[in-house]
XYZ file of N, CA and C in Angstrom:
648
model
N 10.791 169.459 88.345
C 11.089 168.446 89.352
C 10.416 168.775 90.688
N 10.620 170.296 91.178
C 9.765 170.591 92.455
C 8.435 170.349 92.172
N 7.351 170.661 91.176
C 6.192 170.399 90.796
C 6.098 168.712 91.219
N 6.422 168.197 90.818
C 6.384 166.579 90.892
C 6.604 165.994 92.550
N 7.577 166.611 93.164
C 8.035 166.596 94.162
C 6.971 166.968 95.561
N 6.278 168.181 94.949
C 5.173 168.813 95.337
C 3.706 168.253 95.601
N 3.428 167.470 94.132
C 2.114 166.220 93.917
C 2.444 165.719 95.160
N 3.813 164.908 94.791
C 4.347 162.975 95.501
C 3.713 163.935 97.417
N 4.421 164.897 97.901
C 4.523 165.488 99.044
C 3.105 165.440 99.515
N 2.063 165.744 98.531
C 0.336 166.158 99.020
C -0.079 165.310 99.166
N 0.212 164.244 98.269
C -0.510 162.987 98.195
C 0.184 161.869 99.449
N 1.566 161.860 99.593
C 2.304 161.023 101.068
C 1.341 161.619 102.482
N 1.088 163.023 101.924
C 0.123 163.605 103.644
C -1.094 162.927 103.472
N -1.840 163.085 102.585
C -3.342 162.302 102.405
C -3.350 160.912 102.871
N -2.142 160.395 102.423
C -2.425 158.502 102.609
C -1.681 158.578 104.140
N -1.006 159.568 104.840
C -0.920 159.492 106.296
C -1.753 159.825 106.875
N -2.538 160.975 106.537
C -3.873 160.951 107.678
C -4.820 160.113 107.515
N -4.918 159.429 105.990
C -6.064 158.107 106.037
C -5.157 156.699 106.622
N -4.340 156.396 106.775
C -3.448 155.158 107.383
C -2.628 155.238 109.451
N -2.445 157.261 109.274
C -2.009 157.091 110.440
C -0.540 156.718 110.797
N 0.140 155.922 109.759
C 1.167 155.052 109.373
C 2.017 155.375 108.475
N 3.128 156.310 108.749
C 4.340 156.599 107.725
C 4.657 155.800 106.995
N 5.084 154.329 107.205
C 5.531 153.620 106.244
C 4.611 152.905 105.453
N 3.310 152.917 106.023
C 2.390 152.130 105.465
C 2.133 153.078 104.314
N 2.721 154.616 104.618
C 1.581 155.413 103.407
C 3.024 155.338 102.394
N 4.205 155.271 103.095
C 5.210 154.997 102.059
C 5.208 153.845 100.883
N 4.751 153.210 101.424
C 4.330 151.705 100.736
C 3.609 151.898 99.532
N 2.477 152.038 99.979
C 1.322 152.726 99.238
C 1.583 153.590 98.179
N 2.162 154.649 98.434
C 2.625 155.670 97.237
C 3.570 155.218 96.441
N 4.878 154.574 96.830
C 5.458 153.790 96.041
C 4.613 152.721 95.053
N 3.573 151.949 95.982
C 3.039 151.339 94.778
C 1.957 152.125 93.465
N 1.586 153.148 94.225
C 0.704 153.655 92.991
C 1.931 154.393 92.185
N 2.565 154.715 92.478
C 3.602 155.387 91.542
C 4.638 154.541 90.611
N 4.725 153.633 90.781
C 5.031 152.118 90.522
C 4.042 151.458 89.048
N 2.295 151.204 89.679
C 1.376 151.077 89.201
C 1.077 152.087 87.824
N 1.523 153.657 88.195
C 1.283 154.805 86.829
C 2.708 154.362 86.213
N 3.634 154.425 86.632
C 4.759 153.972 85.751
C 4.677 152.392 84.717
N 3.941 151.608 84.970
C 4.092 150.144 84.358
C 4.025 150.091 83.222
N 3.385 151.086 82.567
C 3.272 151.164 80.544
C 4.738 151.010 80.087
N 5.535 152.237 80.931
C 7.011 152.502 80.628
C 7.542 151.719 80.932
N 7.360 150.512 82.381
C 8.309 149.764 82.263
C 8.050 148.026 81.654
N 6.804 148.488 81.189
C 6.473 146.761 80.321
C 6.502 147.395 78.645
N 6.863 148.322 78.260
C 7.355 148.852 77.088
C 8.952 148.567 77.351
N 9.641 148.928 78.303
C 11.063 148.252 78.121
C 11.430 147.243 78.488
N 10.446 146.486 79.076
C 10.521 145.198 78.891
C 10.636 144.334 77.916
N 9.082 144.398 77.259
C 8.774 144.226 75.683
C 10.308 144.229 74.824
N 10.533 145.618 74.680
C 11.804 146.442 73.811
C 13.318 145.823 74.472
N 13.449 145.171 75.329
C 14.456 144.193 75.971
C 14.350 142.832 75.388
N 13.230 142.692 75.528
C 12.980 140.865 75.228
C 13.057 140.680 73.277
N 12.062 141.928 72.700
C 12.872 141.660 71.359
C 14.290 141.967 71.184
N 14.902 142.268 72.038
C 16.673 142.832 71.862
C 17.390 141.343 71.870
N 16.881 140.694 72.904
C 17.538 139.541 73.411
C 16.964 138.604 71.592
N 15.801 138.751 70.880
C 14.966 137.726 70.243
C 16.197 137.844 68.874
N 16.372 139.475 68.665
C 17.111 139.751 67.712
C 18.641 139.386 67.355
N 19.346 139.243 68.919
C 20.629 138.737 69.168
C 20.533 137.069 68.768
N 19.379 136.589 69.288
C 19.542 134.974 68.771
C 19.380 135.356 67.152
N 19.007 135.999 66.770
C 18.382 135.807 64.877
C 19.632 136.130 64.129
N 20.455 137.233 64.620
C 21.709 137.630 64.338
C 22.755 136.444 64.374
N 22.942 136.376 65.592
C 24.076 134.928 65.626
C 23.615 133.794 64.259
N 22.210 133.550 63.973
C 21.608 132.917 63.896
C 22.341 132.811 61.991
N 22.042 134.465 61.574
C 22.055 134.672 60.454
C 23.581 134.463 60.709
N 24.951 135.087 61.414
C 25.896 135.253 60.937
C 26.346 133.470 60.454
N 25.926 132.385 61.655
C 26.221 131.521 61.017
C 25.803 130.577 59.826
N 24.755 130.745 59.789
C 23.551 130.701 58.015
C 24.525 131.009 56.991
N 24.868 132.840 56.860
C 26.020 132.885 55.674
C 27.355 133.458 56.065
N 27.802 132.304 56.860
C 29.540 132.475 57.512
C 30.533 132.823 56.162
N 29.894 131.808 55.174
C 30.910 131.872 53.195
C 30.066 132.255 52.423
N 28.815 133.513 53.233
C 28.868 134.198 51.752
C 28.958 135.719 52.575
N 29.818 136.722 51.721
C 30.132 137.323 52.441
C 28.864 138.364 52.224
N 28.238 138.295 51.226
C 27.529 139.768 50.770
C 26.236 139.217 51.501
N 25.798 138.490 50.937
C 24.013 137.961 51.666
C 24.438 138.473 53.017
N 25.378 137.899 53.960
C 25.809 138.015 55.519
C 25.077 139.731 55.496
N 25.883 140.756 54.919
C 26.065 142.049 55.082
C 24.719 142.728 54.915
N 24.087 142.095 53.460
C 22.287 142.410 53.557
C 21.329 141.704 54.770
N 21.740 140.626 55.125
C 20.866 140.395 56.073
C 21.239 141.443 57.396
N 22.293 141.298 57.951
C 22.247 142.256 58.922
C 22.042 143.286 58.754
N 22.226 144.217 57.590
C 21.791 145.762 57.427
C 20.209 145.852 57.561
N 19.502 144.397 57.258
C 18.166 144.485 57.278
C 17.689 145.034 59.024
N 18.368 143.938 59.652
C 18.040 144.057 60.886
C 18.239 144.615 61.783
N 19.400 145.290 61.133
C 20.301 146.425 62.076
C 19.019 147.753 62.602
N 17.919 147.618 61.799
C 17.510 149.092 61.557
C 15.988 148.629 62.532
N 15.963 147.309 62.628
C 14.770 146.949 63.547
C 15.271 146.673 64.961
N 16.631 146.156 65.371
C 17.846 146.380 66.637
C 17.564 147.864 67.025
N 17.874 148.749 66.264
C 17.436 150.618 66.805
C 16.535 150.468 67.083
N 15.743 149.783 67.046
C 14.018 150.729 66.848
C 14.255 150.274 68.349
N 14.385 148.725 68.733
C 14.147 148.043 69.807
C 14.729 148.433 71.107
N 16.122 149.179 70.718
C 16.916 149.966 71.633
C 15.968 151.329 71.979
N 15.621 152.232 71.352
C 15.169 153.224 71.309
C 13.996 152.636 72.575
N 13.068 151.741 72.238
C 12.410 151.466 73.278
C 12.989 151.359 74.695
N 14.252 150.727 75.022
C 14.709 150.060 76.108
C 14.983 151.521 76.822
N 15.090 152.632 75.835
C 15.123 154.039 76.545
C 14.276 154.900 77.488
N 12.882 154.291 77.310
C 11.982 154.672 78.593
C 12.058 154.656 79.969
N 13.416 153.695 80.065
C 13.591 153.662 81.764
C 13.992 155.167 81.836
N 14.549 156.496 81.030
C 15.266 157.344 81.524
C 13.947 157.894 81.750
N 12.634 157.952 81.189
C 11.320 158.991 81.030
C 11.561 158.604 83.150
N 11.341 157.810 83.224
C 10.840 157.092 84.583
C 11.734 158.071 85.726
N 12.784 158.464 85.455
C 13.684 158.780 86.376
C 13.163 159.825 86.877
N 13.204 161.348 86.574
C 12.344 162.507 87.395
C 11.444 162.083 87.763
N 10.604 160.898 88.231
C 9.441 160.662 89.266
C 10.159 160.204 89.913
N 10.699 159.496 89.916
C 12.130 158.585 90.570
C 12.504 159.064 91.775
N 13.058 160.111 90.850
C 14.020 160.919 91.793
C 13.206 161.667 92.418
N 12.163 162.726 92.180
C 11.291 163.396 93.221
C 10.650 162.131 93.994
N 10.514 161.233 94.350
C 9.612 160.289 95.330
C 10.880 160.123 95.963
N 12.278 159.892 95.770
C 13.135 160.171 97.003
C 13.512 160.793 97.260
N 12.749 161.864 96.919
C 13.412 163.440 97.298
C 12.430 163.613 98.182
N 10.902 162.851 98.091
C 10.259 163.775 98.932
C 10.436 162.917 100.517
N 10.739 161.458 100.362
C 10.704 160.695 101.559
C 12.018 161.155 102.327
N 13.122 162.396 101.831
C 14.282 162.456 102.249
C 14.033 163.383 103.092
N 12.402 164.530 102.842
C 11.962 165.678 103.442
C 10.867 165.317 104.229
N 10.457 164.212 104.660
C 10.116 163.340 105.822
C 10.016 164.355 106.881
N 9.075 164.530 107.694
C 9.310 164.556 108.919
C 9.802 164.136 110.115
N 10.385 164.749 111.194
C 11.618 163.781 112.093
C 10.818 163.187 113.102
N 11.128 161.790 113.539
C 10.386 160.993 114.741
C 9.248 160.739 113.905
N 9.034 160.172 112.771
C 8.099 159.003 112.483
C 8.319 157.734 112.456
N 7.610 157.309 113.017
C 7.759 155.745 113.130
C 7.144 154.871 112.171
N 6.865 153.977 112.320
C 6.383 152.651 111.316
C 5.391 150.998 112.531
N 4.711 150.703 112.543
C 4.349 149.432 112.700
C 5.222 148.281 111.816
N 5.582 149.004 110.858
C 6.260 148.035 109.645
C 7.422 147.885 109.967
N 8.247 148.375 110.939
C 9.377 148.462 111.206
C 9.483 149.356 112.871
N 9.137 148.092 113.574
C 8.671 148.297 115.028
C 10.167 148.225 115.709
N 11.291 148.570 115.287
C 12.726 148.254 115.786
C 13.562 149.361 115.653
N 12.564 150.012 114.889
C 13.075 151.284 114.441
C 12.408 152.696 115.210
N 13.217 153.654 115.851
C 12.958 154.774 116.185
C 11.997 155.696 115.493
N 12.641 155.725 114.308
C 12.457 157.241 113.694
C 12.838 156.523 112.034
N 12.037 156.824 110.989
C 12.300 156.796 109.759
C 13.109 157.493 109.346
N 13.610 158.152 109.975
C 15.117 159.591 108.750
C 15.885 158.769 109.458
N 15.720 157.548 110.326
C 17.597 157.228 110.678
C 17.938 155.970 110.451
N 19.331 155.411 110.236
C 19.088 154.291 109.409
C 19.629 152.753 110.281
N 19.382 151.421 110.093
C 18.927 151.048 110.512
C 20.176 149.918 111.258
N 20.041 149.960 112.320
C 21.503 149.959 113.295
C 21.417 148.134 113.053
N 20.782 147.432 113.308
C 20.244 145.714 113.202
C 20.919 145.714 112.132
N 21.085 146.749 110.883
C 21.105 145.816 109.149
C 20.449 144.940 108.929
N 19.042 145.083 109.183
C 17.640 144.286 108.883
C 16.948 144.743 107.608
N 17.030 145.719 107.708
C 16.600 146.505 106.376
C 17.809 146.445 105.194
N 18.773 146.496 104.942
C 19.819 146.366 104.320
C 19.390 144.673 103.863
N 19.502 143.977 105.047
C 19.850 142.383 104.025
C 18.048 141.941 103.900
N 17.402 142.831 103.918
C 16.057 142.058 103.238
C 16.197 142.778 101.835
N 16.722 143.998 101.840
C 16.835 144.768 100.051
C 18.000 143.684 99.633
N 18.632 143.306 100.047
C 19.699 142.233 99.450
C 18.967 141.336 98.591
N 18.283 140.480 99.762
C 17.599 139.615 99.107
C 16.854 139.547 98.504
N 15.880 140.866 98.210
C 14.535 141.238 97.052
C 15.232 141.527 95.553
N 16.588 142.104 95.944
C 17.958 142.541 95.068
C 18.036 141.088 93.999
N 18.439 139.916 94.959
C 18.934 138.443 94.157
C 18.005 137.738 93.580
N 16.286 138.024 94.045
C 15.392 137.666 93.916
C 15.393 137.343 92.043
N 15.342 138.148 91.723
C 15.480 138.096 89.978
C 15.914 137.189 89.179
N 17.294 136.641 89.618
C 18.059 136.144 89.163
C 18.257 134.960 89.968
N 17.392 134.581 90.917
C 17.752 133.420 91.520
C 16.051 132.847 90.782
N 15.186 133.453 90.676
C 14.045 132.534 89.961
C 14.485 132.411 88.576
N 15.249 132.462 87.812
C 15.622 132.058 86.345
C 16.506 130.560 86.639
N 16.591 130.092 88.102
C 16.845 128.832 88.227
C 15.944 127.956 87.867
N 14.550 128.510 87.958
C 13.420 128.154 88.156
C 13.062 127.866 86.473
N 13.089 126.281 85.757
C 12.971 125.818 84.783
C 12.054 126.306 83.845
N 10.813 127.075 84.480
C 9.813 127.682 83.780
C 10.448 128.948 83.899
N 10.718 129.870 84.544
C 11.203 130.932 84.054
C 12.730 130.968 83.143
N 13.143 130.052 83.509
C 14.464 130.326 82.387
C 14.497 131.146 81.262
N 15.551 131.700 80.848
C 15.396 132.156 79.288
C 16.571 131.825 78.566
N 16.188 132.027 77.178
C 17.230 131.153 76.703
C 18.792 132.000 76.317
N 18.187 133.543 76.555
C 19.663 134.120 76.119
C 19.692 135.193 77.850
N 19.368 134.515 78.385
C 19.349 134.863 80.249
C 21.241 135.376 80.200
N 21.585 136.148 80.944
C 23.015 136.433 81.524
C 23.571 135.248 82.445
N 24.753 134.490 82.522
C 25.344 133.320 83.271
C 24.940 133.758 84.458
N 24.584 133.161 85.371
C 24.605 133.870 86.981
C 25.626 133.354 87.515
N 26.534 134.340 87.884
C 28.161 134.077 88.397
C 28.226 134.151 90.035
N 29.098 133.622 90.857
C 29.601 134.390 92.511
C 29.650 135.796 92.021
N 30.428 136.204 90.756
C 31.091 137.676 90.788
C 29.671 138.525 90.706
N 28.261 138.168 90.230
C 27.181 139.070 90.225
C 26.704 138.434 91.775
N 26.317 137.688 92.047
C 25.961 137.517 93.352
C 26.584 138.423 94.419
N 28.054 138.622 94.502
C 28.812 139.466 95.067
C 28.459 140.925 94.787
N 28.620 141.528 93.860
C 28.564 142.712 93.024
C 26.885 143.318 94.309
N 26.548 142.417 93.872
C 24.767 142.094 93.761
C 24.782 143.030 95.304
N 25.358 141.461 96.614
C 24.936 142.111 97.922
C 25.846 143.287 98.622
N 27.009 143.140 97.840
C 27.709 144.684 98.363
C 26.962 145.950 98.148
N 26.964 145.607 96.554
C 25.732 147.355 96.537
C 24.792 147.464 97.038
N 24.027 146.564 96.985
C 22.401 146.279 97.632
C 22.796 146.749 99.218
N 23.732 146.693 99.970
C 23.725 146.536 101.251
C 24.355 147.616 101.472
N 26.005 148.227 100.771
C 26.140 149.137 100.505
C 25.101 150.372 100.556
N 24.044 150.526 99.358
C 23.323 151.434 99.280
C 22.510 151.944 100.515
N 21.688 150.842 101.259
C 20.527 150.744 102.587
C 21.268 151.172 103.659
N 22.858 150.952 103.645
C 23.283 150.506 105.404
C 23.177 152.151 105.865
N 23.789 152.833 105.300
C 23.260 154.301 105.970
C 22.556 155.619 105.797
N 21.659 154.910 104.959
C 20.419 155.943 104.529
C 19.391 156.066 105.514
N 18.316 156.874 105.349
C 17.330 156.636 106.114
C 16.145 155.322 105.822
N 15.575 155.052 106.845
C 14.727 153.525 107.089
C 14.122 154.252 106.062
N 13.392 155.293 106.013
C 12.238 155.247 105.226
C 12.670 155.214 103.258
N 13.912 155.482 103.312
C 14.244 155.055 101.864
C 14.332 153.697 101.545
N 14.870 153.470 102.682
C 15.225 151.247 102.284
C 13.810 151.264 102.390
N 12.497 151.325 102.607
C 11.158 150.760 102.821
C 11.128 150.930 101.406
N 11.095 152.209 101.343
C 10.736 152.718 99.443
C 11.507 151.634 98.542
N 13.115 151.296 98.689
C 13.704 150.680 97.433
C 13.323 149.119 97.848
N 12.859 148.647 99.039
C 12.410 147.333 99.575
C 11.102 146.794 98.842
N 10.035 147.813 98.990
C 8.870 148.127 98.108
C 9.033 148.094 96.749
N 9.927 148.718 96.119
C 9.824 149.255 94.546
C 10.637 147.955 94.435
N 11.486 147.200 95.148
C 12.189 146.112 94.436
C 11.089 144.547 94.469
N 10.535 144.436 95.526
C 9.568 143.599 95.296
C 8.586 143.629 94.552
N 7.948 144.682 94.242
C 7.043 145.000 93.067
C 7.447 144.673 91.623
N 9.126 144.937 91.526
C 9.674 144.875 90.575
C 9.670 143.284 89.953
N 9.527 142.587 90.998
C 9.978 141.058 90.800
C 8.444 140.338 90.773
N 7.812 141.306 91.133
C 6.254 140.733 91.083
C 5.960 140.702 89.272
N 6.195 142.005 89.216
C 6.180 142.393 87.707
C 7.055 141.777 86.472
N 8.177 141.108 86.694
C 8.830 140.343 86.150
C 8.310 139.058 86.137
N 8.139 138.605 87.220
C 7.384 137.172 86.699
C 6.384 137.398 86.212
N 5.102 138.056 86.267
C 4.010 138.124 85.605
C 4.076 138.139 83.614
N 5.071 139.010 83.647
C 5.604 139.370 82.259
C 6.114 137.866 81.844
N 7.224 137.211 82.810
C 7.849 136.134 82.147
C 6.852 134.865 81.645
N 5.776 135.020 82.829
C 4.347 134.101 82.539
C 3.630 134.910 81.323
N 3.370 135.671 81.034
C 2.950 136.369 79.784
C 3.880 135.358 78.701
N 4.810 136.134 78.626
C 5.893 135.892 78.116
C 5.881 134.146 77.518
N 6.134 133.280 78.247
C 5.875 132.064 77.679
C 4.471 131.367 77.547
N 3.301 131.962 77.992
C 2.001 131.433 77.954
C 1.604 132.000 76.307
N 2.587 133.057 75.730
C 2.072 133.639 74.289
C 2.790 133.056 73.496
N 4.020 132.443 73.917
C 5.051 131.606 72.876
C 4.473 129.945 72.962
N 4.051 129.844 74.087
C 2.953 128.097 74.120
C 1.804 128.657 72.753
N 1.004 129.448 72.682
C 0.274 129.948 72.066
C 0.466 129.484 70.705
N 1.541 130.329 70.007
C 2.003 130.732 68.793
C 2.767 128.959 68.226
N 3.589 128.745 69.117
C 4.056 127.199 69.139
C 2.162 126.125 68.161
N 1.429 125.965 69.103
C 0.371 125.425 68.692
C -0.763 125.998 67.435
């Protein structure tokens, strides 16, 4: 973990003396670290979206043979064993975590009195952010997800209900988490959450531009 911690640390100094700009080089490293991570997280993507494909085929089968009891039991044992495989995939988010965690380990070992252009309201990046400006923009990069599945082309068809109770859930933690950390972490989870949603729609446009495909 210190090894990793160590890279993220050499490489945050390099993109500050070429930028000049703490948060700008925060930005930056988050996205290339973001960018080396994307195999892992469009592999559990992938390994999500057949999870969701398999749950419709299941329902699908239980009601097909509701009165026969044995066919019911072979079909699902069939599929039960292609459900693992698909789970096993959705497990790469844990590979992801020790980079994870060393990239906020290393922005936590920051130097004191850096500032930002990106956040001209702010003193010092290790302190956190008195406005709650930074807090309710991670809110809203937070809802971002789940408020474009309103959006008729992104819909999906076995999507989670979007409730008040996740909307709620949603901006307590989201705001919760930012309100007294340091600025330069909310930049990092502000960054890594918009990227995140960049990367989700791209996938969801994948995603139905290959099922228009297969359809024709």
């Amino acid at each position: 973990m210190n090894f990793i911690s160590n890279i993220l640390q050499d490489l945050l100094n390099t993109l500050f003396s070429f930028t000049g700009d703490l948060g700008v080089a925060i930005v930056i490293i988050t996205l290339i670290v973001k960018l080396l991570l994307m195999p892992l997280s469009l592999r559990q993507k992938f390994a999500m979206r057949k999870q969701q494909d398999l749950a419709e085929k299941m329902n699908h089968i239980k009601e097909k043979y509701k009165n026969n009891a044995k066919e019911l039991e072979k079909q699902l044992q069939k599929h039960s064993v292609e459900s693992m495989k698909s789970m096993l995939g959705c497990s790469t988010l844990l590979l992801q975590m020790p980079v994870v965690y060393a990239l906020y380990n290393t922005f936590l070992n920051m130097p004191q009195g850096s500032t930002s252009v990106l956040i001209p309201w702010i003193s010092s990046l290790n302190v956190s952010d008195n406005l709650f400006i930074i807090p309710c923009i991670y809110t809203l990069t937070m809802l971002a997800p789940s408020l474009i599945s309103f959006i008729p082309y992104f819909k999906a068809s076995t999507q989670v209900a979007f409730s008040k109770q996740m909307v709620i859930s949603t901006v307590i933690m989201s705001f919760v988490l930012t309100l007294r950390t340091p600025v330069a972490i909310g930049l990092y989870f502000i960054t890594s959450s918009i990227y995140s949603l960049i990367e989700d729609v791209c996938f969801r446009i994948y995603v139905k531009q290959k099922n228009r495909l297969i359809v024709n």
